[in-house]
Amino acid sequence: MPKGKKKGGKGRVSQPPSDEEYDTADNVSTASVLSEEHNSIPEEDGVDEASAQENFEDKLKECIEGILQKSAQGRKLCLEGLIKALSKKCISEFLHNRKMTVSDCLVKCIKKGKGDEQALAAQCLSLMCVQLGLDLEEEVQANKPQLLATMTDNSAAVKGRAECALTLGICHFLACSDIDDVMKTMDALEGVFRLSYRKGDKSIPNLNPEMCRLHAAALSAWSLLLSIAPPFLVNKLVESHIGKLPDLLLSNDVELRITAGETIALMYELAREGDEEFEGDDIDTLIDTLKTLATDSQKYRAKKERRQQRSSFRDILRTVEEGDSPENCVKFGKENFLIDSWVKQNQYDALCLALTSGIYQHLQDNILVREVFGLGEPLLPTAPGSSSKPSKWERAHYNAAVFKARTKVRSKHRDKRTAMINGD
């Protein structure tokens, strides 16, 4: 029931989630050295920079070799080091000649590992897709059966299953060109989150928080693939799901409620690109539900949870009721770009989830990520000594000139006031 063209929602600066800090033993230095090498500042002559890069790559090779060691704790430490390297630095050239070896090692960890190890290996695989994109398509197709098997395995740890669902979404978003394969993956993801739909007697399934987060991850991956679906598939999916997804708004888990709401908003946005008057099956009931969630003040919910929910559902309600879209500004380095649709917001959130705080570095340097958001070629690095930031000497003289000019203006103003008082 849109009242007009998109007006743009409340502006805000999007922030990605922060990294998790991993505690490692003193005698295991691979992961920590990777972080130190990345954060080191090269000397102007370039010698130390080349040395640091060589040392970084050596440690990265150690991480890759250590993924298949016998010690489960050692494997996890190497996976953590690999995640830090992949998220913080663009190393596509380094990975290109090793992609088959690395992806095979990661799939073995997913197949034979438990819980945390499965989740870390799946996260590494999604980060490889962010680095290589379509260059990794063959490996993604080869690894897909294991990711699907783990995601749907009820005996596997829920944490690993959820990460496999997210990895399926990222990999098919960035490294799959076959729309039929994308549709099959979306069907598999729906097979996971549909368990949160209302039962035949209209009751809400009573699921534990871990299962709710698994369903939220599967729905998030599903909506990411929906954001790149062709119009004919969008119409089909909207028609078949617009009446079911509101069931998830009644979930006891805030993450699942918000993910469902954002997916509904995405569906309305996409459907209205072809039909501006699209309203869905029962828009009045949906709007009432969204209004309740946007103003929820139930005391049994945590304050942070209520605040997060109200903020999200205000934007969702504006999209469904008025046709407005969110409007967020993302700033990185010397650049920024505007997120002015649920499609962009959905894609940015997915990449933030994969890259954590490394999103800023990849927005600057990763050609694939820049293509997703239409940012063009990466900016050329500023030459040493040619920074656009004024020097300390320039700032001091500028401030002195401003102070002098301000003093003159105020002195004249005071002289006029004195003359007026004396005249009286």
Short mmCIF file of N, CA, C and O in Angstrom, two decimals, residues 9-137:
data_model
loop_
_atom_site.label_atom_id
_atom_site.label_comp_id
_atom_site.label_asym_id
_atom_site.label_seq_id
_atom_site.Cartn_x
_atom_site.Cartn_y
_atom_site.Cartn_z
N GLY A 9 14.47 6.39 4.18
CA GLY A 9 14.20 6.34 5.61
C GLY A 9 15.16 7.20 6.39
O GLY A 9 15.89 8.02 5.85
N LYS A 10 15.20 6.97 7.66
CA LYS A 10 16.06 7.74 8.56
C LYS A 10 17.52 7.42 8.29
O LYS A 10 17.92 6.28 8.23
N GLY A 11 18.33 8.46 8.09
CA GLY A 11 19.74 8.25 7.75
C GLY A 11 20.55 7.85 8.97
O GLY A 11 20.32 8.32 10.07
N ARG A 12 21.50 6.95 8.76
CA ARG A 12 22.41 6.57 9.84
C ARG A 12 23.64 5.94 9.22
O ARG A 12 23.64 5.52 8.08
N VAL A 13 24.70 5.87 9.97
CA VAL A 13 25.94 5.28 9.48
C VAL A 13 25.98 3.83 9.87
O VAL A 13 25.85 3.49 11.05
N SER A 14 26.10 2.93 8.89
CA SER A 14 26.13 1.50 9.16
C SER A 14 27.48 1.13 9.74
O SER A 14 28.52 1.58 9.29
N GLN A 15 27.46 0.25 10.74
CA GLN A 15 28.69 -0.22 11.35
C GLN A 15 28.70 -1.74 11.32
O GLN A 15 27.72 -2.37 11.67
N PRO A 16 29.83 -2.36 10.91
CA PRO A 16 29.90 -3.81 10.90
C PRO A 16 30.16 -4.32 12.31
O PRO A 16 30.62 -3.57 13.18
N PRO A 17 29.88 -5.59 12.57
CA PRO A 17 30.21 -6.14 13.88
C PRO A 17 31.70 -6.23 14.06
O PRO A 17 32.46 -6.28 13.10
N SER A 18 32.18 -6.24 15.30
CA SER A 18 33.61 -6.30 15.58
C SER A 18 34.10 -7.74 15.56
O SER A 18 33.33 -8.70 15.68
N ASP A 19 35.41 -7.93 15.43
CA ASP A 19 36.01 -9.27 15.44
C ASP A 19 35.91 -9.89 16.81
O ASP A 19 35.87 -9.23 17.83
N GLU A 20 35.88 -11.22 16.85
CA GLU A 20 36.06 -11.93 18.10
C GLU A 20 37.56 -12.08 18.33
O GLU A 20 38.31 -12.41 17.42
N GLU A 21 37.97 -11.84 19.54
CA GLU A 21 39.40 -11.98 19.85
C GLU A 21 39.65 -13.40 20.36
O GLU A 21 38.96 -13.88 21.24
N TYR A 22 40.62 -14.06 19.78
CA TYR A 22 40.92 -15.43 20.16
C TYR A 22 42.13 -15.47 21.07
O TYR A 22 43.17 -14.87 20.78
N ASP A 23 42.04 -16.21 22.19
CA ASP A 23 43.16 -16.39 23.10
C ASP A 23 43.95 -17.61 22.65
O ASP A 23 43.40 -18.71 22.52
N THR A 24 45.25 -17.44 22.43
CA THR A 24 46.09 -18.56 22.01
C THR A 24 47.18 -18.78 23.02
O THR A 24 47.60 -17.88 23.73
N ALA A 25 47.68 -20.02 23.04
CA ALA A 25 48.76 -20.36 23.97
C ALA A 25 50.06 -19.69 23.54
O ALA A 25 50.25 -19.38 22.37
N ASP A 26 50.96 -19.48 24.49
CA ASP A 26 52.22 -18.78 24.20
C ASP A 26 53.07 -19.55 23.19
O ASP A 26 53.84 -18.96 22.45
N ASN A 27 52.97 -20.89 23.19
CA ASN A 27 53.82 -21.67 22.31
C ASN A 27 53.21 -21.86 20.93
O ASN A 27 53.76 -22.56 20.10
N VAL A 28 52.06 -21.26 20.66
CA VAL A 28 51.44 -21.33 19.34
C VAL A 28 51.34 -19.91 18.81
O VAL A 28 50.55 -19.12 19.29
N SER A 29 52.19 -19.59 17.80
CA SER A 29 52.31 -18.20 17.40
C SER A 29 51.78 -17.89 16.01
O SER A 29 51.80 -16.76 15.58
N THR A 30 51.30 -18.88 15.27
CA THR A 30 50.93 -18.66 13.88
C THR A 30 49.85 -17.60 13.74
O THR A 30 49.99 -16.65 12.98
N ALA A 31 48.73 -17.76 14.47
CA ALA A 31 47.62 -16.82 14.31
C ALA A 31 48.02 -15.42 14.76
O ALA A 31 47.69 -14.44 14.10
N SER A 32 48.75 -15.32 15.88
CA SER A 32 49.11 -14.00 16.38
C SER A 32 50.09 -13.30 15.47
O SER A 32 50.03 -12.10 15.27
N VAL A 33 51.03 -14.05 14.89
CA VAL A 33 52.01 -13.45 13.99
C VAL A 33 51.34 -12.92 12.75
O VAL A 33 51.69 -11.87 12.23
N LEU A 34 50.32 -13.63 12.26
CA LEU A 34 49.57 -13.14 11.10
C LEU A 34 48.99 -11.78 11.37
O LEU A 34 49.06 -10.87 10.56
N SER A 35 48.41 -11.63 12.56
CA SER A 35 47.81 -10.35 12.91
C SER A 35 48.88 -9.27 13.04
O SER A 35 48.71 -8.15 12.57
N GLU A 36 50.02 -9.63 13.67
CA GLU A 36 51.08 -8.65 13.85
C GLU A 36 51.68 -8.22 12.52
O GLU A 36 51.97 -7.05 12.30
N GLU A 37 51.84 -9.19 11.61
CA GLU A 37 52.42 -8.86 10.31
C GLU A 37 51.52 -7.92 9.54
O GLU A 37 51.97 -7.02 8.86
N HIS A 38 50.21 -8.15 9.67
CA HIS A 38 49.27 -7.29 8.93
C HIS A 38 49.26 -5.88 9.48
O HIS A 38 49.15 -4.90 8.75
N ASN A 39 49.39 -5.76 10.79
CA ASN A 39 49.30 -4.44 11.42
C ASN A 39 50.61 -3.68 11.43
O ASN A 39 50.67 -2.54 11.86
N SER A 40 51.71 -4.33 11.00
CA SER A 40 53.00 -3.65 11.03
C SER A 40 53.05 -2.52 10.02
O SER A 40 52.42 -2.59 8.97
N ILE A 41 53.83 -1.47 10.31
CA ILE A 41 53.93 -0.30 9.43
C ILE A 41 55.23 -0.39 8.66
O ILE A 41 56.32 -0.39 9.26
N PRO A 42 55.18 -0.46 7.32
CA PRO A 42 56.42 -0.59 6.54
C PRO A 42 57.24 0.68 6.54
O PRO A 42 56.72 1.78 6.69
N GLU A 43 58.57 0.52 6.33
CA GLU A 43 59.45 1.68 6.23
C GLU A 43 59.31 2.30 4.85
O GLU A 43 58.83 1.69 3.90
N GLU A 44 59.76 3.55 4.71
CA GLU A 44 59.61 4.29 3.46
C GLU A 44 60.40 3.66 2.32
O GLU A 44 60.02 3.74 1.16
N ASP A 45 61.55 3.01 2.61
CA ASP A 45 62.37 2.49 1.53
C ASP A 45 61.79 1.24 0.90
O ASP A 45 62.28 0.77 -0.12
N GLY A 46 60.76 0.68 1.47
CA GLY A 46 60.07 -0.46 0.87
C GLY A 46 60.71 -1.79 1.19
O GLY A 46 60.14 -2.83 0.90
N VAL A 47 61.91 -1.80 1.78
CA VAL A 47 62.58 -3.06 2.06
C VAL A 47 61.82 -3.84 3.12
O VAL A 47 61.53 -5.02 2.97
N ASP A 48 61.46 -3.16 4.21
CA ASP A 48 60.73 -3.83 5.29
C ASP A 48 59.35 -4.26 4.84
O ASP A 48 58.82 -5.26 5.33
N GLU A 49 58.74 -3.49 3.94
CA GLU A 49 57.41 -3.86 3.44
C GLU A 49 57.47 -5.20 2.70
O GLU A 49 56.64 -6.08 2.90
N ALA A 50 58.46 -5.37 1.84
CA ALA A 50 58.61 -6.62 1.09
C ALA A 50 58.92 -7.77 2.05
O ALA A 50 58.40 -8.89 1.89
N SER A 51 59.75 -7.49 3.04
CA SER A 51 60.10 -8.52 4.01
C SER A 51 58.88 -8.93 4.83
O SER A 51 58.67 -10.12 5.09
N ALA A 52 58.09 -7.94 5.23
CA ALA A 52 56.88 -8.23 6.02
C ALA A 52 55.89 -9.06 5.20
O ALA A 52 55.27 -9.99 5.71
N GLN A 53 55.75 -8.73 3.91
CA GLN A 53 54.83 -9.48 3.05
C GLN A 53 55.29 -10.92 2.89
O GLN A 53 54.49 -11.86 2.94
N GLU A 54 56.61 -11.11 2.73
CA GLU A 54 57.15 -12.46 2.58
C GLU A 54 56.94 -13.26 3.86
O GLU A 54 56.56 -14.44 3.83
N ASN A 55 57.16 -12.61 5.00
CA ASN A 55 56.96 -13.27 6.29
C ASN A 55 55.49 -13.60 6.50
O ASN A 55 55.14 -14.68 7.00
N PHE A 56 54.60 -12.68 6.10
CA PHE A 56 53.16 -12.90 6.20
C PHE A 56 52.75 -14.14 5.40
O PHE A 56 52.00 -14.99 5.87
N GLU A 57 53.25 -14.25 4.17
CA GLU A 57 52.88 -15.37 3.32
C GLU A 57 53.45 -16.69 3.87
O GLU A 57 52.80 -17.73 3.76
N ASP A 58 54.64 -16.64 4.46
CA ASP A 58 55.22 -17.84 5.06
C ASP A 58 54.34 -18.35 6.20
O ASP A 58 54.07 -19.55 6.33
N LYS A 59 53.89 -17.42 7.06
CA LYS A 59 53.03 -17.81 8.17
C LYS A 59 51.67 -18.31 7.68
O LYS A 59 51.08 -19.22 8.25
N LEU A 60 51.20 -17.71 6.59
CA LEU A 60 49.93 -18.14 6.01
C LEU A 60 50.05 -19.57 5.47
O LEU A 60 49.13 -20.39 5.62
N LYS A 61 51.19 -19.89 4.85
CA LYS A 61 51.42 -21.25 4.36
C LYS A 61 51.44 -22.24 5.54
O LYS A 61 50.95 -23.37 5.42
N GLU A 62 52.02 -21.81 6.67
CA GLU A 62 52.03 -22.67 7.85
C GLU A 62 50.61 -22.95 8.33
O GLU A 62 50.29 -24.06 8.75
N CYS A 63 49.75 -21.91 8.28
CA CYS A 63 48.35 -22.09 8.68
C CYS A 63 47.67 -23.12 7.79
O CYS A 63 46.94 -24.00 8.26
N ILE A 64 47.89 -22.98 6.47
CA ILE A 64 47.25 -23.89 5.52
C ILE A 64 47.74 -25.33 5.74
O ILE A 64 46.94 -26.28 5.74
N GLU A 65 49.04 -25.50 5.95
CA GLU A 65 49.59 -26.84 6.19
C GLU A 65 49.08 -27.42 7.51
O GLU A 65 48.93 -28.63 7.64
N GLY A 66 48.82 -26.54 8.48
CA GLY A 66 48.40 -27.01 9.80
C GLY A 66 46.92 -27.35 9.91
O GLY A 66 46.48 -27.87 10.94
N ILE A 67 46.15 -27.08 8.86
CA ILE A 67 44.71 -27.34 8.92
C ILE A 67 44.42 -28.83 9.08
O ILE A 67 43.41 -29.22 9.67
N LEU A 68 45.31 -29.68 8.55
CA LEU A 68 45.06 -31.13 8.59
C LEU A 68 45.91 -31.85 9.64
O LEU A 68 46.04 -33.07 9.59
N GLN A 69 46.47 -31.11 10.60
CA GLN A 69 47.25 -31.78 11.65
C GLN A 69 46.34 -32.63 12.54
O GLN A 69 45.11 -32.48 12.53
N LYS A 70 46.93 -33.51 13.33
CA LYS A 70 46.14 -34.42 14.15
C LYS A 70 45.44 -33.73 15.31
O LYS A 70 44.35 -34.11 15.72
N SER A 71 46.08 -32.71 15.87
CA SER A 71 45.52 -32.02 17.03
C SER A 71 44.32 -31.15 16.64
O SER A 71 44.43 -30.26 15.78
N ALA A 72 43.17 -31.41 17.26
CA ALA A 72 41.97 -30.62 16.97
C ALA A 72 42.16 -29.16 17.37
O ALA A 72 41.75 -28.24 16.64
N GLN A 73 42.82 -28.94 18.52
CA GLN A 73 43.08 -27.58 18.96
C GLN A 73 44.02 -26.86 18.01
O GLN A 73 43.84 -25.67 17.70
N GLY A 74 45.02 -27.57 17.50
CA GLY A 74 45.95 -27.00 16.54
C GLY A 74 45.26 -26.63 15.24
O GLY A 74 45.54 -25.58 14.65
N ARG A 75 44.34 -27.50 14.79
CA ARG A 75 43.59 -27.20 13.57
C ARG A 75 42.76 -25.93 13.74
O ARG A 75 42.69 -25.08 12.84
N LYS A 76 42.12 -25.82 14.89
CA LYS A 76 41.29 -24.64 15.13
C LYS A 76 42.12 -23.36 15.17
O LYS A 76 41.70 -22.32 14.65
N LEU A 77 43.30 -23.43 15.76
CA LEU A 77 44.17 -22.25 15.80
C LEU A 77 44.61 -21.84 14.40
O LEU A 77 44.67 -20.66 14.08
N CYS A 78 44.90 -22.82 13.56
CA CYS A 78 45.29 -22.51 12.18
C CYS A 78 44.11 -21.94 11.40
O CYS A 78 44.28 -21.02 10.58
N LEU A 79 42.92 -22.45 11.64
CA LEU A 79 41.72 -21.92 10.98
C LEU A 79 41.46 -20.47 11.41
O LEU A 79 41.09 -19.62 10.61
N GLU A 80 41.67 -20.20 12.71
CA GLU A 80 41.49 -18.84 13.21
C GLU A 80 42.50 -17.90 12.56
O GLU A 80 42.17 -16.75 12.19
N GLY A 81 43.76 -18.36 12.41
CA GLY A 81 44.77 -17.53 11.75
C GLY A 81 44.41 -17.27 10.30
O GLY A 81 44.59 -16.15 9.79
N LEU A 82 43.89 -18.29 9.62
CA LEU A 82 43.49 -18.14 8.22
C LEU A 82 42.32 -17.17 8.09
O LEU A 82 42.28 -16.35 7.16
N ILE A 83 41.38 -17.23 9.02
CA ILE A 83 40.23 -16.31 9.00
C ILE A 83 40.70 -14.87 9.15
O ILE A 83 40.24 -13.97 8.43
N LYS A 84 41.63 -14.63 10.08
CA LYS A 84 42.15 -13.27 10.27
C LYS A 84 42.82 -12.76 9.01
O LYS A 84 42.64 -11.60 8.62
N ALA A 85 43.59 -13.61 8.37
CA ALA A 85 44.30 -13.18 7.15
C ALA A 85 43.32 -12.89 6.02
O ALA A 85 43.44 -11.88 5.33
N LEU A 86 42.34 -13.77 5.83
CA LEU A 86 41.38 -13.61 4.74
C LEU A 86 40.45 -12.42 4.92
O LEU A 86 40.03 -11.79 3.96
N SER A 87 40.13 -12.11 6.17
CA SER A 87 39.19 -11.01 6.43
C SER A 87 39.90 -9.66 6.43
O SER A 87 39.30 -8.65 6.04
N LYS A 88 41.17 -9.63 6.83
CA LYS A 88 41.87 -8.35 6.99
C LYS A 88 42.64 -7.91 5.75
O LYS A 88 43.00 -6.74 5.63
N LYS A 89 42.91 -8.83 4.84
CA LYS A 89 43.81 -8.49 3.74
C LYS A 89 43.36 -9.16 2.45
O LYS A 89 42.89 -10.30 2.46
N CYS A 90 43.46 -8.45 1.33
CA CYS A 90 43.12 -9.01 0.02
C CYS A 90 44.32 -9.80 -0.50
O CYS A 90 45.36 -9.22 -0.81
N ILE A 91 44.17 -11.11 -0.59
CA ILE A 91 45.29 -11.98 -0.99
C ILE A 91 44.82 -12.94 -2.09
O ILE A 91 45.16 -14.12 -2.09
N SER A 92 44.04 -12.44 -3.02
CA SER A 92 43.46 -13.28 -4.06
C SER A 92 44.55 -13.93 -4.93
O SER A 92 44.41 -15.09 -5.33
N GLU A 93 45.63 -13.19 -5.23
CA GLU A 93 46.70 -13.76 -6.05
C GLU A 93 47.39 -14.92 -5.33
O GLU A 93 47.71 -15.95 -5.94
N PHE A 94 47.59 -14.77 -4.04
CA PHE A 94 48.21 -15.83 -3.24
C PHE A 94 47.31 -17.07 -3.22
O PHE A 94 47.79 -18.20 -3.32
N LEU A 95 45.99 -16.85 -3.11
CA LEU A 95 45.05 -17.97 -2.99
C LEU A 95 44.79 -18.68 -4.31
O LEU A 95 44.46 -19.86 -4.32
N HIS A 96 44.93 -17.95 -5.41
CA HIS A 96 44.48 -18.49 -6.69
C HIS A 96 45.14 -19.82 -7.03
O HIS A 96 44.46 -20.77 -7.46
N ASN A 97 46.45 -19.93 -6.84
CA ASN A 97 47.15 -21.17 -7.17
C ASN A 97 47.03 -22.24 -6.10
O ASN A 97 47.52 -23.37 -6.29
N ARG A 98 46.39 -21.90 -4.98
CA ARG A 98 46.24 -22.86 -3.87
C ARG A 98 44.77 -23.14 -3.56
O ARG A 98 44.47 -23.79 -2.56
N LYS A 99 43.86 -22.63 -4.38
CA LYS A 99 42.45 -22.69 -4.05
C LYS A 99 41.94 -24.12 -3.90
O LYS A 99 41.15 -24.41 -2.99
N MET A 100 42.39 -25.03 -4.76
CA MET A 100 41.91 -26.41 -4.68
C MET A 100 42.42 -27.09 -3.41
O MET A 100 41.66 -27.76 -2.70
N THR A 101 43.69 -26.87 -3.11
CA THR A 101 44.27 -27.47 -1.90
C THR A 101 43.58 -26.96 -0.65
O THR A 101 43.18 -27.75 0.24
N VAL A 102 43.41 -25.64 -0.55
CA VAL A 102 42.81 -25.05 0.65
C VAL A 102 41.36 -25.48 0.79
O VAL A 102 40.91 -25.86 1.88
N SER A 103 40.59 -25.41 -0.29
CA SER A 103 39.17 -25.77 -0.20
C SER A 103 38.99 -27.23 0.18
O SER A 103 38.10 -27.58 0.96
N ASP A 104 39.84 -28.13 -0.34
CA ASP A 104 39.77 -29.55 0.02
C ASP A 104 40.05 -29.75 1.51
O ASP A 104 39.37 -30.55 2.19
N CYS A 105 41.05 -29.03 2.02
CA CYS A 105 41.37 -29.13 3.46
C CYS A 105 40.20 -28.64 4.31
O CYS A 105 39.86 -29.25 5.34
N LEU A 106 39.57 -27.55 3.89
CA LEU A 106 38.46 -26.99 4.66
C LEU A 106 37.26 -27.94 4.66
O LEU A 106 36.60 -28.10 5.69
N VAL A 107 36.99 -28.56 3.54
CA VAL A 107 35.86 -29.50 3.46
C VAL A 107 36.11 -30.72 4.35
O VAL A 107 35.18 -31.24 4.97
N LYS A 108 37.36 -31.16 4.43
CA LYS A 108 37.68 -32.27 5.33
C LYS A 108 37.42 -31.90 6.79
O LYS A 108 36.94 -32.71 7.57
N CYS A 109 37.73 -30.65 7.13
CA CYS A 109 37.45 -30.18 8.50
C CYS A 109 35.95 -30.14 8.77
O CYS A 109 35.49 -30.47 9.87
N ILE A 110 35.18 -29.72 7.76
CA ILE A 110 33.72 -29.69 7.92
C ILE A 110 33.17 -31.10 8.06
O ILE A 110 32.25 -31.35 8.85
N LYS A 111 33.74 -32.03 7.30
CA LYS A 111 33.23 -33.40 7.29
C LYS A 111 33.59 -34.16 8.57
O LYS A 111 32.75 -34.86 9.15
N LYS A 112 34.83 -33.99 9.06
CA LYS A 112 35.30 -34.79 10.18
C LYS A 112 35.35 -34.02 11.50
O LYS A 112 35.47 -34.64 12.56
N GLY A 113 35.29 -32.69 11.43
CA GLY A 113 35.40 -31.90 12.65
C GLY A 113 34.11 -31.85 13.45
O GLY A 113 33.08 -32.39 13.06
N LYS A 114 34.18 -31.17 14.58
CA LYS A 114 33.02 -31.03 15.45
C LYS A 114 32.79 -29.56 15.78
O LYS A 114 33.73 -28.81 15.99
N GLY A 115 31.55 -29.15 15.82
CA GLY A 115 31.16 -27.85 16.33
C GLY A 115 31.98 -26.67 15.86
O GLY A 115 31.86 -26.21 14.72
N ASP A 116 32.86 -26.17 16.75
CA ASP A 116 33.65 -24.97 16.46
C ASP A 116 34.51 -25.15 15.22
O ASP A 116 34.66 -24.23 14.42
N GLU A 117 35.12 -26.32 15.07
CA GLU A 117 35.98 -26.56 13.91
C GLU A 117 35.18 -26.49 12.61
O GLU A 117 35.63 -25.91 11.62
N GLN A 118 33.99 -27.07 12.61
CA GLN A 118 33.14 -27.01 11.42
C GLN A 118 32.77 -25.56 11.09
O GLN A 118 32.81 -25.14 9.93
N ALA A 119 32.42 -24.81 12.12
CA ALA A 119 32.02 -23.41 11.92
C ALA A 119 33.20 -22.59 11.37
O ALA A 119 33.03 -21.78 10.45
N LEU A 120 34.40 -22.79 11.93
CA LEU A 120 35.57 -22.03 11.48
C LEU A 120 35.92 -22.39 10.03
O LEU A 120 36.24 -21.51 9.22
N ALA A 121 35.86 -23.68 9.70
CA ALA A 121 36.19 -24.11 8.34
C ALA A 121 35.18 -23.55 7.33
O ALA A 121 35.56 -23.10 6.24
N ALA A 122 33.90 -23.57 7.69
CA ALA A 122 32.88 -23.02 6.79
C ALA A 122 33.08 -21.52 6.61
O ALA A 122 32.91 -20.99 5.51
N GLN A 123 33.44 -20.83 7.68
CA GLN A 123 33.69 -19.39 7.59
C GLN A 123 34.88 -19.11 6.67
O GLN A 123 34.86 -18.16 5.88
N CYS A 124 35.93 -19.93 6.76
CA CYS A 124 37.08 -19.77 5.87
C CYS A 124 36.67 -19.93 4.41
O CYS A 124 37.13 -19.19 3.53
N LEU A 125 35.78 -20.89 4.16
CA LEU A 125 35.34 -21.15 2.79
C LEU A 125 34.56 -19.96 2.23
O LEU A 125 34.74 -19.57 1.07
N SER A 126 33.73 -19.34 3.06
CA SER A 126 32.99 -18.17 2.59
C SER A 126 33.93 -16.99 2.34
O SER A 126 33.75 -16.23 1.39
N LEU A 127 34.98 -16.85 3.16
CA LEU A 127 35.95 -15.78 2.96
C LEU A 127 36.77 -16.01 1.69
O LEU A 127 37.15 -15.05 1.01
N MET A 128 37.03 -17.26 1.35
CA MET A 128 37.70 -17.55 0.08
C MET A 128 36.84 -17.10 -1.10
O MET A 128 37.35 -16.59 -2.10
N CYS A 129 35.53 -17.28 -0.98
CA CYS A 129 34.62 -16.82 -2.04
C CYS A 129 34.66 -15.30 -2.16
O CYS A 129 34.59 -14.76 -3.27
N VAL A 130 34.75 -14.61 -1.03
CA VAL A 130 34.86 -13.15 -1.07
C VAL A 130 36.15 -12.73 -1.77
O VAL A 130 36.20 -11.71 -2.46
N GLN A 131 37.20 -13.52 -1.62
CA GLN A 131 38.48 -13.19 -2.23
C GLN A 131 38.51 -13.54 -3.72
O GLN A 131 39.06 -12.78 -4.53
N LEU A 132 37.90 -14.68 -4.10
CA LEU A 132 38.09 -15.20 -5.46
C LEU A 132 36.85 -15.14 -6.34
O LEU A 132 36.97 -15.18 -7.57
N GLY A 133 35.66 -15.11 -5.76
CA GLY A 133 34.44 -15.01 -6.55
C GLY A 133 34.27 -16.17 -7.51
O GLY A 133 34.45 -17.34 -7.16
N LEU A 134 33.96 -15.87 -8.79
CA LEU A 134 33.69 -16.90 -9.79
C LEU A 134 34.89 -17.78 -10.08
O LEU A 134 34.74 -18.87 -10.64
N ASP A 135 36.10 -17.34 -9.72
CA ASP A 135 37.28 -18.19 -9.90
C ASP A 135 37.20 -19.44 -9.03
O ASP A 135 37.95 -20.40 -9.24
N LEU A 136 36.30 -19.42 -8.05
CA LEU A 136 36.16 -20.54 -7.14
C LEU A 136 34.90 -21.37 -7.44
O LEU A 136 34.53 -22.24 -6.67
N GLU A 137 34.24 -21.12 -8.57
CA GLU A 137 32.95 -21.76 -8.85
C GLU A 137 33.05 -23.29 -8.89
O GLU A 137 32.19 -23.98 -8.33
#
